[in-house]
Short mmCIF file of C-alpha atoms (C1' of nucleotides) in Angstrom, two decimals:
data_model
loop_
_atom_site.label_atom_id
_atom_site.label_comp_id
_atom_site.label_asym_id
_atom_site.label_seq_id
_atom_site.Cartn_x
_atom_site.Cartn_y
_atom_site.Cartn_z
CA MET A 1 146.45 -61.14 110.98
CA LYS A 2 144.44 -58.18 112.04
CA VAL A 3 146.53 -55.41 111.34
CA LEU A 4 144.72 -52.17 111.89
CA SER A 5 142.28 -50.88 114.40
CA LYS A 6 138.39 -49.90 113.46
CA GLY A 7 139.26 -46.55 113.98
CA CYS A 8 141.98 -46.48 111.63
CA VAL A 9 139.83 -48.31 108.99
CA TYR A 10 137.03 -45.98 109.30
CA GLY A 11 139.66 -43.16 109.12
CA LEU A 12 141.29 -44.57 105.77
CA ARG A 13 137.77 -45.36 104.45
CA ALA A 14 136.68 -41.78 105.22
CA LEU A 15 139.47 -40.24 103.51
CA LEU A 16 139.31 -42.67 100.30
CA TYR A 17 135.45 -41.01 100.24
CA ILE A 18 136.61 -37.65 100.41
CA VAL A 19 139.22 -38.09 97.91
CA SER A 20 137.28 -40.33 95.44
CA GLU A 21 133.90 -38.70 95.73
CA LYS A 22 134.36 -34.80 96.38
CA PRO A 23 136.49 -31.68 94.51
CA ARG A 24 139.47 -30.92 96.17
CA GLU A 25 139.35 -28.03 98.84
CA GLU A 26 135.89 -28.28 99.16
CA TYR A 27 134.57 -28.73 102.94
CA VAL A 28 132.92 -31.87 103.46
CA ASN A 29 130.41 -32.21 106.02
CA ILE A 30 131.21 -34.93 108.51
CA ARG A 31 127.74 -36.02 109.08
CA GLU A 32 127.14 -36.67 105.21
CA ILE A 33 130.34 -39.06 105.34
CA SER A 34 129.27 -41.18 108.64
CA GLU A 35 125.63 -41.52 107.14
CA GLU A 36 127.19 -42.19 103.64
CA LEU A 37 129.68 -44.90 105.12
CA ASP A 38 127.75 -46.27 108.08
CA ILE A 39 130.20 -45.00 110.62
CA SER A 40 129.11 -43.43 113.99
CA PHE A 41 129.37 -39.63 113.64
CA HIS A 42 131.00 -39.50 116.99
CA PHE A 43 133.39 -41.86 116.22
CA LEU A 44 134.34 -40.57 113.04
CA THR A 45 134.70 -36.89 114.73
CA LYS A 46 137.36 -38.24 117.21
CA THR A 47 139.29 -40.01 114.21
CA PHE A 48 139.25 -37.13 112.17
CA GLN A 49 140.47 -34.78 114.95
CA SER A 50 143.49 -36.72 115.07
CA LEU A 51 144.25 -36.11 111.39
CA THR A 52 143.26 -32.64 111.58
CA GLN A 53 145.77 -31.89 114.07
CA LYS A 54 148.79 -34.05 112.06
CA GLY A 55 147.89 -31.80 109.02
CA ILE A 56 146.25 -34.13 106.91
CA LEU A 57 142.82 -33.09 106.90
CA ARG A 58 141.74 -29.32 107.65
CA SER A 59 138.52 -28.23 109.23
CA TYR A 60 136.18 -25.64 109.34
CA ARG A 61 133.47 -24.74 111.88
CA GLY A 62 130.16 -23.52 111.28
CA PRO A 63 127.41 -23.58 108.63
CA ASN A 64 128.44 -25.16 105.64
CA GLY A 65 131.66 -26.27 107.66
CA GLY A 66 133.24 -29.84 107.53
CA VAL A 67 136.66 -31.41 106.57
CA THR A 68 139.07 -31.15 103.47
CA LEU A 69 142.51 -32.46 102.65
CA ASP A 70 145.18 -30.12 103.82
CA ARG A 71 147.55 -31.37 100.98
CA PRO A 72 147.08 -32.90 97.54
CA PRO A 73 146.19 -36.51 97.98
CA GLU A 74 149.63 -37.34 96.12
CA GLU A 75 151.63 -36.06 98.86
CA VAL A 76 149.58 -37.87 101.85
CA SER A 77 151.21 -41.60 102.27
CA LEU A 78 149.27 -44.39 103.75
CA ALA A 79 152.27 -45.01 106.07
CA GLU A 80 151.56 -41.32 107.57
CA ILE A 81 147.57 -42.03 108.01
CA ILE A 82 148.64 -45.37 109.64
CA LEU A 83 151.21 -43.74 112.04
CA THR A 84 148.64 -41.05 112.84
CA LEU A 85 145.78 -43.19 113.89
CA GLU A 86 147.66 -46.16 115.27
CA GLY A 87 150.35 -44.53 116.96
CA GLU A 88 153.83 -43.65 116.21
CA ASP A 89 155.34 -46.81 117.44
CA PHE A 90 153.15 -49.27 115.08
CA PHE A 91 156.51 -50.52 113.44
CA ASP A 92 158.28 -50.94 116.52
CA LYS A 93 156.49 -53.78 118.23
CA CYS A 94 158.56 -57.13 118.80
CA LEU A 95 157.02 -60.06 117.23
CA LEU A 96 156.79 -62.11 120.56
CA GLY A 97 155.49 -58.64 122.07
CA LEU A 98 158.72 -58.72 124.58
CA ALA A 99 159.55 -55.18 125.61
CA GLY A 100 163.16 -55.79 126.06
CA CYS A 101 163.50 -56.92 122.31
CA GLY A 102 166.34 -55.01 120.64
CA GLN A 103 169.66 -54.85 119.01
CA ALA A 104 171.42 -55.53 121.98
CA ALA A 105 168.91 -58.55 123.12
CA PRO A 106 167.31 -59.57 120.26
CA CYS A 107 164.51 -62.28 120.56
CA PRO A 108 164.69 -65.51 118.06
CA ALA A 109 162.53 -63.60 115.48
CA HIS A 110 164.11 -60.00 115.56
CA GLU A 111 166.31 -60.22 112.78
CA PHE A 112 163.78 -61.22 110.09
CA TRP A 113 161.06 -59.32 111.69
CA ILE A 114 162.47 -55.99 111.86
CA ALA A 115 163.39 -56.58 107.99
CA HIS A 116 159.88 -57.42 107.03
CA LYS A 117 158.46 -54.21 109.22
CA ALA A 118 161.09 -52.02 107.37
CA GLU A 119 159.82 -53.37 103.84
CA LEU A 120 156.24 -53.13 105.03
CA ARG A 121 156.69 -49.37 106.13
CA ALA A 122 158.49 -48.71 102.84
CA GLU A 123 155.59 -50.00 100.62
CA PHE A 124 153.32 -48.00 103.16
CA GLU A 125 155.30 -45.02 102.39
CA ARG A 126 155.24 -45.03 98.51
CA THR A 127 151.66 -45.80 98.49
CA SER A 128 149.73 -42.37 98.43
CA LEU A 129 145.93 -41.61 99.13
CA ALA A 130 145.92 -40.38 95.49
CA ASP A 131 147.16 -44.26 94.55
CA MET A 132 144.32 -45.77 96.45
CA GLY A 133 141.88 -43.81 95.66
CA ARG A 134 142.45 -44.60 91.94
CA LYS A 135 141.86 -48.25 92.59
CA ILE A 136 138.85 -47.72 94.71
CA ASN A 137 135.48 -49.90 94.29
CA LYS A 138 133.14 -47.26 95.17
CA GLU A 139 130.60 -50.03 96.25
CA LYS A 140 132.75 -51.57 98.47
CA LEU A 141 133.85 -48.49 100.44
CA ARG A 142 130.25 -48.55 101.98
CA LEU A 143 130.15 -51.98 102.66
CA GLY A 144 131.53 -52.88 106.14
CA PRO A 145 133.42 -55.95 107.42
CA MET B 1 151.60 -53.39 114.92
CA LYS B 2 150.35 -56.46 117.30
CA VAL B 3 150.25 -59.58 115.04
CA LEU B 4 150.21 -62.26 117.27
CA SER B 5 147.80 -62.91 120.30
CA LYS B 6 149.07 -63.50 123.65
CA GLY B 7 148.11 -67.36 123.64
CA CYS B 8 150.42 -67.59 120.36
CA VAL B 9 153.42 -65.98 122.05
CA TYR B 10 152.79 -67.90 125.18
CA GLY B 11 153.04 -71.03 123.00
CA LEU B 12 156.03 -70.03 120.87
CA ARG B 13 158.08 -69.00 124.10
CA ALA B 14 157.10 -72.17 125.82
CA LEU B 15 158.20 -74.52 122.66
CA LEU B 16 161.34 -72.39 122.53
CA TYR B 17 161.98 -73.25 126.16
CA ILE B 18 161.02 -77.18 125.43
CA VAL B 19 163.68 -76.94 122.52
CA SER B 20 166.72 -75.05 124.17
CA GLU B 21 166.51 -76.39 127.79
CA LYS B 22 165.31 -80.20 127.53
CA PRO B 23 166.31 -83.10 125.99
CA ARG B 24 164.56 -84.34 122.79
CA GLU B 25 161.69 -86.93 123.51
CA GLU B 26 161.55 -85.99 127.55
CA TYR B 27 158.07 -85.43 128.69
CA VAL B 28 158.35 -81.96 130.47
CA ASN B 29 155.94 -81.26 133.14
CA ILE B 30 153.57 -78.33 131.97
CA ARG B 31 153.42 -76.67 135.69
CA GLU B 32 157.48 -76.52 135.41
CA ILE B 33 157.11 -74.77 132.35
CA SER B 34 154.49 -72.43 133.33
CA GLU B 35 156.52 -71.27 136.43
CA GLU B 36 159.81 -71.10 134.55
CA LEU B 37 158.15 -68.69 132.07
CA ASP B 38 155.78 -66.98 134.22
CA ILE B 39 152.45 -68.08 132.50
CA SER B 40 149.45 -69.01 134.03
CA PHE B 41 149.52 -73.00 134.26
CA HIS B 42 145.70 -73.22 132.73
CA PHE B 43 146.35 -70.74 129.97
CA LEU B 44 149.19 -72.55 128.97
CA THR B 45 147.58 -75.99 129.24
CA LYS B 46 144.88 -74.89 126.65
CA THR B 47 147.68 -73.59 124.08
CA PHE B 48 149.25 -77.02 124.24
CA GLN B 49 146.25 -78.84 123.89
CA SER B 50 145.99 -77.24 120.22
CA LEU B 51 149.41 -77.88 119.40
CA THR B 52 149.01 -81.61 120.79
CA GLN B 53 145.92 -81.94 118.57
CA LYS B 54 147.90 -80.54 115.85
CA GLY B 55 150.83 -83.10 116.26
CA ILE B 56 153.32 -80.63 117.14
CA LEU B 57 153.64 -81.88 120.62
CA ARG B 58 152.95 -85.25 122.07
CA SER B 59 151.61 -85.13 125.73
CA TYR B 60 151.17 -88.22 128.20
CA ARG B 61 149.20 -88.22 131.31
CA GLY B 62 149.99 -89.33 134.83
CA PRO B 63 152.87 -89.23 137.12
CA ASN B 64 156.07 -88.11 135.29
CA GLY B 65 153.59 -87.27 132.41
CA GLY B 66 153.73 -83.58 130.29
CA VAL B 67 154.44 -82.77 126.98
CA THR B 68 157.25 -83.42 124.04
CA LEU B 69 157.75 -82.52 120.82
CA ASP B 70 156.04 -84.91 118.39
CA ARG B 71 158.64 -84.12 115.64
CA PRO B 72 162.32 -82.85 115.35
CA PRO B 73 162.35 -79.09 115.53
CA GLU B 74 163.57 -78.92 112.14
CA GLU B 75 160.44 -80.11 110.90
CA VAL B 76 158.19 -77.68 112.91
CA SER B 77 157.67 -74.17 111.11
CA LEU B 78 156.80 -71.08 112.84
CA ALA B 79 154.18 -70.95 110.08
CA GLU B 80 152.69 -74.16 111.32
CA ILE B 81 152.62 -73.06 114.91
CA ILE B 82 151.00 -69.60 114.30
CA LEU B 83 148.59 -71.16 112.31
CA THR B 84 147.56 -73.45 114.67
CA LEU B 85 147.42 -70.89 117.26
CA GLU B 86 145.89 -68.02 115.35
CA GLY B 87 143.73 -70.28 113.46
CA GLU B 88 143.87 -71.12 109.47
CA ASP B 89 142.86 -68.06 108.01
CA PHE B 90 145.38 -65.89 109.84
CA PHE B 91 146.73 -65.00 106.36
CA ASP B 92 143.78 -64.25 104.60
CA LYS B 93 142.69 -61.33 106.38
CA CYS B 94 142.15 -57.92 104.23
CA LEU B 95 143.89 -55.05 105.67
CA LEU B 96 140.95 -53.14 105.57
CA GLY B 97 139.15 -55.72 107.15
CA LEU B 98 136.49 -55.80 104.35
CA ALA B 99 134.52 -58.91 104.36
CA GLY B 100 134.15 -58.94 100.47
CA CYS B 101 137.69 -58.01 99.39
CA GLY B 102 139.24 -60.41 96.69
CA GLN B 103 140.07 -61.07 93.32
CA ALA B 104 136.71 -60.14 92.26
CA ALA B 105 136.06 -56.94 94.02
CA PRO B 106 139.58 -56.06 95.77
CA CYS B 107 140.07 -53.00 98.02
CA PRO B 108 142.73 -50.54 97.22
CA ALA B 109 145.15 -52.11 99.33
CA HIS B 110 144.22 -55.86 97.89
CA GLU B 111 147.15 -56.11 95.58
CA PHE B 112 149.85 -55.01 97.53
CA TRP B 113 148.51 -56.35 100.79
CA ILE B 114 148.17 -59.97 99.23
CA ALA B 115 151.87 -60.14 97.92
CA HIS B 116 152.97 -58.99 101.48
CA LYS B 117 151.07 -61.52 103.29
CA ALA B 118 152.72 -64.25 100.69
CA GLU B 119 156.11 -63.03 101.71
CA LEU B 120 155.54 -63.35 105.25
CA ARG B 121 154.13 -66.79 104.93
CA ALA B 122 157.16 -67.83 103.10
CA GLU B 123 159.33 -66.49 105.65
CA PHE B 124 157.66 -68.12 108.43
CA GLU B 125 157.51 -71.59 106.41
CA ARG B 126 161.10 -71.50 106.14
CA THR B 127 161.94 -70.58 109.58
CA SER B 128 161.91 -73.65 112.10
CA LEU B 129 161.69 -73.90 115.24
CA ALA B 130 165.07 -75.45 115.36
CA ASP B 131 166.35 -72.12 113.75
CA MET B 132 164.40 -69.82 116.50
CA GLY B 133 165.97 -72.08 119.23
CA ARG B 134 169.48 -71.43 118.03
CA LYS B 135 169.12 -67.82 118.13
CA ILE B 136 167.71 -67.65 121.81
CA ASN B 137 168.46 -65.54 124.73
CA LYS B 138 167.69 -67.53 127.54
CA GLU B 139 167.29 -64.82 130.01
CA LYS B 140 164.99 -63.05 127.95
CA LEU B 141 162.44 -65.98 127.21
CA ARG B 142 161.21 -65.57 130.67
CA LEU B 143 160.76 -62.04 130.66
CA GLY B 144 157.37 -60.91 129.56
CA PRO B 145 155.96 -57.73 127.62
"C1'" DC C 1 143.08 -97.71 145.32
"C1'" DA C 2 145.27 -93.25 145.95
"C1'" DA C 3 148.28 -89.85 144.08
"C1'" DT C 4 149.61 -87.39 139.99
"C1'" DT C 5 148.88 -85.19 135.98
"C1'" DT C 6 146.60 -83.94 131.04
"C1'" DT C 7 141.91 -82.73 128.99
"C1'" DA C 8 138.10 -80.37 128.54
"C1'" DA C 9 134.72 -77.34 129.40
"C1'" DG C 10 132.47 -73.51 131.30
"C1'" DA C 11 132.50 -69.02 134.19
"C1'" DT C 12 134.63 -65.03 135.67
"C1'" DA C 13 137.69 -60.87 135.14
"C1'" DA C 14 140.45 -57.60 133.10
"C1'" DA C 15 141.66 -54.89 129.25
"C1'" DA C 16 141.43 -53.18 124.75
"C1'" DT C 17 138.05 -51.28 121.41
"C1'" DA C 18 134.19 -49.00 120.11
"C1'" DG C 19 130.83 -46.39 120.87
"C1'" DT C 20 127.78 -42.41 123.39
"C1'" DA C 21 126.55 -37.98 125.75
"C1'" DT C 22 127.33 -33.53 126.62
"C1'" DG C 23 129.11 -28.76 126.29
"C1'" DA C 24 132.46 -25.42 124.34
"C1'" DA C 25 134.24 -22.82 120.33
"C1'" DA C 26 133.84 -21.10 116.09
"C1'" DT C 27 131.52 -19.32 112.36
"C1'" DC C 28 127.31 -18.20 109.34
"C1'" DT C 29 122.66 -16.06 108.70
"C1'" DT C 30 119.50 -12.96 109.28
"C1'" DA D 1 123.42 -9.00 118.15
"C1'" DA D 2 121.00 -13.52 118.42
"C1'" DG D 3 120.29 -17.83 116.94
"C1'" DA D 4 121.41 -22.11 114.05
"C1'" DT D 5 124.97 -24.75 112.61
"C1'" DT D 6 129.09 -27.58 112.95
"C1'" DT D 7 133.66 -29.14 114.49
"C1'" DC D 8 136.30 -29.68 118.77
"C1'" DA D 9 137.29 -31.81 123.21
"C1'" DT D 10 136.54 -34.68 127.22
"C1'" DA D 11 134.46 -37.79 129.85
"C1'" DC D 12 131.66 -41.41 130.48
"C1'" DT D 13 129.37 -46.08 129.16
"C1'" DA D 14 128.80 -50.49 126.36
"C1'" DT D 15 130.67 -54.00 124.15
"C1'" DT D 16 133.99 -57.42 122.48
"C1'" DT D 17 138.06 -59.72 122.76
"C1'" DT D 18 141.42 -61.70 125.48
"C1'" DA D 19 143.07 -63.96 129.63
"C1'" DT D 20 142.44 -66.28 133.41
"C1'" DC D 21 140.37 -69.12 136.87
"C1'" DT D 22 137.22 -73.03 138.51
"C1'" DT D 23 135.65 -77.53 138.48
"C1'" DA D 24 135.59 -82.07 137.06
"C1'" DA D 25 136.73 -85.96 134.08
"C1'" DA D 26 140.09 -89.33 132.12
"C1'" DA D 27 144.74 -91.36 132.02
"C1'" DT D 28 148.77 -93.41 134.11
"C1'" DT D 29 151.64 -94.58 137.78
"C1'" DG D 30 152.96 -97.18 141.83
#
DNA sequence: CAATTTTAAGATAAAATAGTATGAAATCTT
DNA sequence: AAGATTTCATACTATTTTATCTTAAAATTG
């Protein structure tokens, strides 16, 4: 049950690194993060662009530039990060992948699947970056899959 | 949030077709199912092999051969079908895809993710093929994604 | 024995995902 | 102002996964 794409996981790990290792408001060099977490620099760069556009990160170009959280980590939910990196329709998919599935023509799994997705979304909404940062296991952040 | 592979979805749709359209114990021609549901015959064939090996389906070769449910649909859970077609480790994966994540070295999402997977699994366990068959929307079964 | 139908394994193709390359724009240092 | 640094943006390539097709074998029927 692979739920998140690699890009999304990279983004999450990187955000957790920033939250747990760096002072708030300090611009962190992307190259440093990529080396520290063993993630391709250019790939991470792309992921960060989406997070910057969404207002989760703030960026600064030029020497000593980098990225930093644009808001306190308490105000960034896991849901927002995932929706940004996986697409806003993340929670809208039918379990059986049927395009026409919906209130009007529900698939046999529609009812319970919709309830289940709502629960999951709520859980993701109430989990903030700060919450996750607190639970972090620093050694593990850098270990890939 | 794509959770199931196409093979798994095909298998489910095909099982639902058998349950809802055919008398119990009657061998159904695989080619017929593949044409009726617009699924590649050979692909479906492979999927059915797994279901047969698992004892969900029973098969019969030769003229008028085919597949039929090996057990009453009340006794086949959605969980069993999914575990068969997606692999037995379906519910064991870390949200962040970290190989080392577990009780000993939990990732920041470990706790709630494990609870969530358990719930989902329970839901899948108590949903039977018969339950789903009852909710079926015949036209929709054949529409692809 | 000939026709039919599932089983099985391997090759091929298509799609999705991941990663790379390049150059432009912004900012800093001198 | 010039040159260095660093993010931004887009386009391209490679890899992996998923899906499909090909071929041939085994079982069953008539």
